[in-house]
Coordinates of C-alpha atoms in Angstrom, one line a residue:
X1010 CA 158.9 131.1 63.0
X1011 CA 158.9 131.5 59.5
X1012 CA 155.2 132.1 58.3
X1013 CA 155.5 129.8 55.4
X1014 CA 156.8 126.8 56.8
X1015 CA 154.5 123.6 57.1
X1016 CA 154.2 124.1 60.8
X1017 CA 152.9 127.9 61.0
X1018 CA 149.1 128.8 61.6
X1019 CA 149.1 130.6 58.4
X1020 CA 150.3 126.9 55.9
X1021 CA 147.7 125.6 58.1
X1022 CA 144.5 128.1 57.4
X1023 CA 145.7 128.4 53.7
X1024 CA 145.9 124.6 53.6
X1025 CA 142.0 124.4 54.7
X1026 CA 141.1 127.1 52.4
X1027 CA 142.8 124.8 49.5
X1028 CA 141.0 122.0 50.8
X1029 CA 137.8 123.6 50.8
X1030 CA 138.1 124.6 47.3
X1031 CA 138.7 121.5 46.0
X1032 CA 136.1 120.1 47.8
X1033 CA 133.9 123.1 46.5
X1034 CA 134.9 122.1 42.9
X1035 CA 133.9 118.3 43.5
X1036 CA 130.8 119.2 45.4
X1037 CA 129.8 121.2 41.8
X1038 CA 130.9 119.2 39.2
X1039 CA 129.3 116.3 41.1
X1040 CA 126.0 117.9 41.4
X1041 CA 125.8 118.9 37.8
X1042 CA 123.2 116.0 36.8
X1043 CA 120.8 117.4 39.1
X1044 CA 119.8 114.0 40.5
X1045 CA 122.8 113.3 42.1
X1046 CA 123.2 116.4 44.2
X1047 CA 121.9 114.1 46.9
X1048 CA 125.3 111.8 47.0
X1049 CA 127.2 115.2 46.7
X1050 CA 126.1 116.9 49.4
X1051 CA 126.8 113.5 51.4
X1052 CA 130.2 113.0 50.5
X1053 CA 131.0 117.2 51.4
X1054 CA 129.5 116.4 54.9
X1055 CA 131.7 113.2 55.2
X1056 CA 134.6 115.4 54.2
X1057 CA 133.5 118.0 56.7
X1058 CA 132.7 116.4 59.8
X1059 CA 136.1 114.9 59.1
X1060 CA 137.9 118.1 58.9
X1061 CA 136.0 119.5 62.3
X1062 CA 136.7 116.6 64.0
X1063 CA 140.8 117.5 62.7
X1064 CA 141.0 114.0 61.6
X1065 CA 143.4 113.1 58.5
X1066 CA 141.7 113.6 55.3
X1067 CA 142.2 113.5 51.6
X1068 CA 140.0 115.1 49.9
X1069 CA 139.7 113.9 47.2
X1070 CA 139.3 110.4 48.0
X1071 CA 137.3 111.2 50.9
X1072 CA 134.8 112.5 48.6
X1073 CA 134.8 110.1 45.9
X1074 CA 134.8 107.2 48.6
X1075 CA 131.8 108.2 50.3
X1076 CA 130.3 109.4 47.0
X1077 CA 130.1 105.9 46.0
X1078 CA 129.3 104.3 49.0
X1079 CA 126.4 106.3 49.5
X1080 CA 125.1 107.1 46.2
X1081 CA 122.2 105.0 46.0
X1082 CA 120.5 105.9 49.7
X1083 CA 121.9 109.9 48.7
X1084 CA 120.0 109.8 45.7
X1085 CA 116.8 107.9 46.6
X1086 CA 116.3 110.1 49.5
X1087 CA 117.2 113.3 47.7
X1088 CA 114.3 112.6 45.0
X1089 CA 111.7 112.2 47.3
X1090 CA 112.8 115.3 49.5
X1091 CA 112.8 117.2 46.0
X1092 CA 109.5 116.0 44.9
X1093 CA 107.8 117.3 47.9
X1094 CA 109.6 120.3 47.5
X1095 CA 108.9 121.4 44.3
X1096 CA 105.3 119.7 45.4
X1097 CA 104.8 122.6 48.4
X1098 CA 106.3 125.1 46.0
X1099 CA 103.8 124.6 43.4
X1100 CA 100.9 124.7 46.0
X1101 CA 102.6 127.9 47.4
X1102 CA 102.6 129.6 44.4
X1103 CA 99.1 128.1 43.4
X1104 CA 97.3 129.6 46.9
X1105 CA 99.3 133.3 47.0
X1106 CA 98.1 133.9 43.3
X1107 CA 94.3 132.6 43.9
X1108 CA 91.8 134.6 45.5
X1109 CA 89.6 134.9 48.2
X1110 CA 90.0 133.2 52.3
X1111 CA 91.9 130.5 50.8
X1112 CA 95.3 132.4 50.5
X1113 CA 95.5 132.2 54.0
X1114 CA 96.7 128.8 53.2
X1115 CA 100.0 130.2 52.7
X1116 CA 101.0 129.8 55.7
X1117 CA 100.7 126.4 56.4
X1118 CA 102.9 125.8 53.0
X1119 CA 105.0 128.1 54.4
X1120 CA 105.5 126.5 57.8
X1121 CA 105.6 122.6 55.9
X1122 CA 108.5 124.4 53.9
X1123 CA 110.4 125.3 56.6
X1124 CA 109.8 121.7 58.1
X1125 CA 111.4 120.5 55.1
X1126 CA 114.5 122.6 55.1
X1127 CA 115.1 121.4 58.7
X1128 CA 115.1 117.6 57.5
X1129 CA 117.4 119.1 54.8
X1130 CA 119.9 120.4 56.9
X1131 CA 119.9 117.1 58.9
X1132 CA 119.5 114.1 56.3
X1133 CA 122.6 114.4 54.7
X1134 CA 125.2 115.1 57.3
X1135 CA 123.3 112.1 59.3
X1136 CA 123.3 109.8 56.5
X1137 CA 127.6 110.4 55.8
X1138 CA 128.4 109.6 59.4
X1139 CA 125.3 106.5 60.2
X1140 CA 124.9 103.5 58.3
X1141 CA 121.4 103.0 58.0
X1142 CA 118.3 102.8 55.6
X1143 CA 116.4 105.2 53.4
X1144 CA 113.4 105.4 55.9
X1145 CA 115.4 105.4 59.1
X1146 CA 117.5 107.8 58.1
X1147 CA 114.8 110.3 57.0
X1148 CA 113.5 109.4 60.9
X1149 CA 116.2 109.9 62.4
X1150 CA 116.9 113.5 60.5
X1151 CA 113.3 114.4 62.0
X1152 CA 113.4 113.0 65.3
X1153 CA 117.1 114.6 65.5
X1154 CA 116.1 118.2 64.2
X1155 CA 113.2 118.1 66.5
X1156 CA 114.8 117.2 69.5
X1157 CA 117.6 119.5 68.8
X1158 CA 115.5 122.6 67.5
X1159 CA 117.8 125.5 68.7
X1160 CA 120.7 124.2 66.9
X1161 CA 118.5 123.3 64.1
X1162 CA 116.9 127.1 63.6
X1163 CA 120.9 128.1 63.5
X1164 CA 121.6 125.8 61.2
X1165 CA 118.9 125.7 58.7
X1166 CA 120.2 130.1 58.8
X1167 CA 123.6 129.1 58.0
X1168 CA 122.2 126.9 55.0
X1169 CA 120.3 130.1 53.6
X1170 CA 122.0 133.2 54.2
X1171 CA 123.8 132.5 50.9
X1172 CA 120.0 132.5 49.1
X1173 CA 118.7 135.3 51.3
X1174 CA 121.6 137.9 51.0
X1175 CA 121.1 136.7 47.4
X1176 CA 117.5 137.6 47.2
X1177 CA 117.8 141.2 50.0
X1178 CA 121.0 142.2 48.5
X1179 CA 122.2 144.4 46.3
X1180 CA 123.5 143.5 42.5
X1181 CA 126.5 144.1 43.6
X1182 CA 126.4 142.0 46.8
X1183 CA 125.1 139.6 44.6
X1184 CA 127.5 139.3 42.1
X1185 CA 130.1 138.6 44.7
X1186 CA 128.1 135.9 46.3
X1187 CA 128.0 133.8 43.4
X1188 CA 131.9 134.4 43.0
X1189 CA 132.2 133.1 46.3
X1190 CA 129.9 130.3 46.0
X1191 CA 131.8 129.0 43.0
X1192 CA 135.2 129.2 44.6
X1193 CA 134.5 127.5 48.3
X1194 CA 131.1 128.8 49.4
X1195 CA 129.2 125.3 49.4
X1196 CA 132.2 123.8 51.2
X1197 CA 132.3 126.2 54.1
X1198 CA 128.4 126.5 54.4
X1199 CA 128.8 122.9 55.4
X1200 CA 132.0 123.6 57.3
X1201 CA 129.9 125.6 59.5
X1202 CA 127.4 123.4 60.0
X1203 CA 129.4 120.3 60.4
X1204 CA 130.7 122.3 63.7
X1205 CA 127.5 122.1 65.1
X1206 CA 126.7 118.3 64.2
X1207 CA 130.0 117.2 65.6
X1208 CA 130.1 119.3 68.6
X1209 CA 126.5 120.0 69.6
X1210 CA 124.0 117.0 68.5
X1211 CA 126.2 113.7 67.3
X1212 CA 128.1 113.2 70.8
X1213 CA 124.4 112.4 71.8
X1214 CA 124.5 109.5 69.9
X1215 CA 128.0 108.7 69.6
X1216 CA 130.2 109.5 72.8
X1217 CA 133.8 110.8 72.1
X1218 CA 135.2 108.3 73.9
X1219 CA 133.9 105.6 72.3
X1220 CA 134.3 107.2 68.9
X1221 CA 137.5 105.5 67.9
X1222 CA 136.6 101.6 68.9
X1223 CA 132.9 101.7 67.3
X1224 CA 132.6 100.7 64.0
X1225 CA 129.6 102.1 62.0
X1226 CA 127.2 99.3 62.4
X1227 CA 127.2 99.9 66.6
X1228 CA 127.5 103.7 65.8
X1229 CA 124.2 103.6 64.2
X1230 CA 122.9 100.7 66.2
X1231 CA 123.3 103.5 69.3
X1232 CA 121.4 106.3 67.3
X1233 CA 118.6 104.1 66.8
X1234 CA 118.5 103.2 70.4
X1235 CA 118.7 106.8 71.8
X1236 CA 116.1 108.4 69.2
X1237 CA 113.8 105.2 69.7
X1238 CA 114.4 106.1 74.1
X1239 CA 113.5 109.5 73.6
X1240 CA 114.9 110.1 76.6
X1241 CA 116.0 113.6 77.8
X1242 CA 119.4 115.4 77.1
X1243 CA 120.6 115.4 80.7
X1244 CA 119.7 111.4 80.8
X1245 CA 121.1 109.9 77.5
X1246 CA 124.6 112.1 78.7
X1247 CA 124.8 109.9 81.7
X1248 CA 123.8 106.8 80.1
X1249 CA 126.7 107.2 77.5
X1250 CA 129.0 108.2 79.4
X1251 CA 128.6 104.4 80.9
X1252 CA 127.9 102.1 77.8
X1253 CA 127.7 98.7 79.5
X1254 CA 124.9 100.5 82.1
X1255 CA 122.9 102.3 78.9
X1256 CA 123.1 98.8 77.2
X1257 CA 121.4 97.1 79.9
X1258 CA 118.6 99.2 81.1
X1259 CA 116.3 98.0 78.0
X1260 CA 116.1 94.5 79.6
X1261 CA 117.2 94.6 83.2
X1262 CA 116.0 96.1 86.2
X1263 CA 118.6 98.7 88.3
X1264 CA 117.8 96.9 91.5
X1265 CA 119.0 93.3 89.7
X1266 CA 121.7 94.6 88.3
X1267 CA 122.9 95.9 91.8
X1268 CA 122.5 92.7 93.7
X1269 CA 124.1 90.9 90.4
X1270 CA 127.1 92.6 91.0
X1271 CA 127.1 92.5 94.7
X1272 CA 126.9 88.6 94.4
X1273 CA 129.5 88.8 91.4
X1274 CA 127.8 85.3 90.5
X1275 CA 128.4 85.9 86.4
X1276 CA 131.7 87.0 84.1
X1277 CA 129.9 87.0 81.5
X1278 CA 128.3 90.3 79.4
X1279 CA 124.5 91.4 79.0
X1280 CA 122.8 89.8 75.9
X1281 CA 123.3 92.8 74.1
X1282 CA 126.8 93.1 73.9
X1283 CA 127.8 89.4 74.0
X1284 CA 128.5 89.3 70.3
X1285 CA 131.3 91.7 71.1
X1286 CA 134.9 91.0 70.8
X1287 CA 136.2 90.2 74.7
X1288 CA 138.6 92.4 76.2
X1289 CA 141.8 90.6 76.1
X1290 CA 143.6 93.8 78.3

């Protein structure tokens, strides 16, 4: 097979690496006013996710699509997560250059920092895939990054080993770090990350093989349910992997529910899911 035909593994890796560079260049330009960089980093995780999940995308409209449609929740929650950044940097820099016991203080900036990055790498990628508001959203980010820590320590790594081999590097290293940055370094940072999000923590929200018939209003509905549960891995598995029977534990007893099927005495669905659409198969 010819290497350069449409259908060869090579047209198909330099086709991502196109895409990721045009999606780098949007994810700049976008960012320039500073305030928005909230929106732009959630339209390169919508564009992402998307390509991980080897969905259909244009990129282009991809990103000015969700740009738009999430530019108000991007940018409101972006400004408060920068204000209590640059906050916790000021009182950082404050404590390490005063004297006395108080620079021991340090740390705890240090360790709210690092809290911070976590919601970081969480807030935006949750917010381009769940419909939801400002406050649940910055919730969920927590509750998610918490109960997912592992993946979270990897990812919030994969978000700054562009800054640390920066900062530990040589001049040389970091001249061609900010080459690469510039051409597609953003857009496969959150490549990278994206993996993780659609293949290690979102399926526990949002089974695979549900995926395709939810729309994003019971997508997000089922988030909210899991985090508010709090239930462990191992249990919210099995309770997706049957919806109707996850649905119905909130309100019903397992016992009922038995001898209401046994008795088959109703056709009709739990409260929960009875505005849904009947299945006409």
């Amino acid at each position: 097979m010819n290497i350069f035909s449409l259908d060869s593994k090579f047209s198909q890796v330099m086709g991502r690496v196109f895409d990721l560079m045009v999606l780098n260049i949007l994810f700049i330009v976008t960012s320039l006013p500073i305030f928005t960089i909230g929106a732009s980093f959630t339209a390169m995780y919508y564009v992402t996710l998307k390509m991980v999940k080897n969905e259909d995308t244009y990129t282009f409209r991809s990103y000015l699509k969700s740009f738009r449609q999430n530019f108000k929740q991007a940018t409101a929650i972006w400004l408060i997560l920068f204000a209590i950044l640059l906050i916790l940097f000021i009182d950082l820099y404050l404590v390490v250059n005063m004297g006395g016991n108080i620079t021991y203080l340090r740390y705890v900036f240090i360790v709210l920092l690092v809290v911070e990055g976590m919601i970081l790498s969480y807030v935006f990628p949750v917010l381009s895939r769940f419909d939801n508001t400002v406050r649940r959203t910055i919730k969920n980010s927590v509750l998610m990054s918490i109960r997912h820590l592992p993946w979270t320590v990897l990812i919030l790594l994969i978000n700054l080993a562009p800054l640390l081999l920066y900062i530990f590097g040589t001049a040389q290293i970091a001249s061609f770090l900010i080459l690469g940055m510039l051409m597609l370094g953003f857009a496969t940072v959150a490549l990278a990350c994206s993996w993780f999000f659609v293949n290690k923590i979102f399926p526990f929200y949002m089974p695979s093989d549900e995926e395709e018939v939810l729309s994003e209003e019971e997508e997000s509905a089922r988030v909210l349910e899991a985090l508010d549960q709090a239930k462990p891995f191992s249990s919210i598995s099995d309770e997706e992997s049957d919806p109707s029977a996850a649905d119905a534990l909130p309100e019903s007893d397992p016992e009922e529910a038995a001898e209401e099927t046994q008795e088959a005495s109703t056709d009709t669905a739990p409260d929960e899911i009875t505005d849904e659409a009947p299945d006409e198969e």
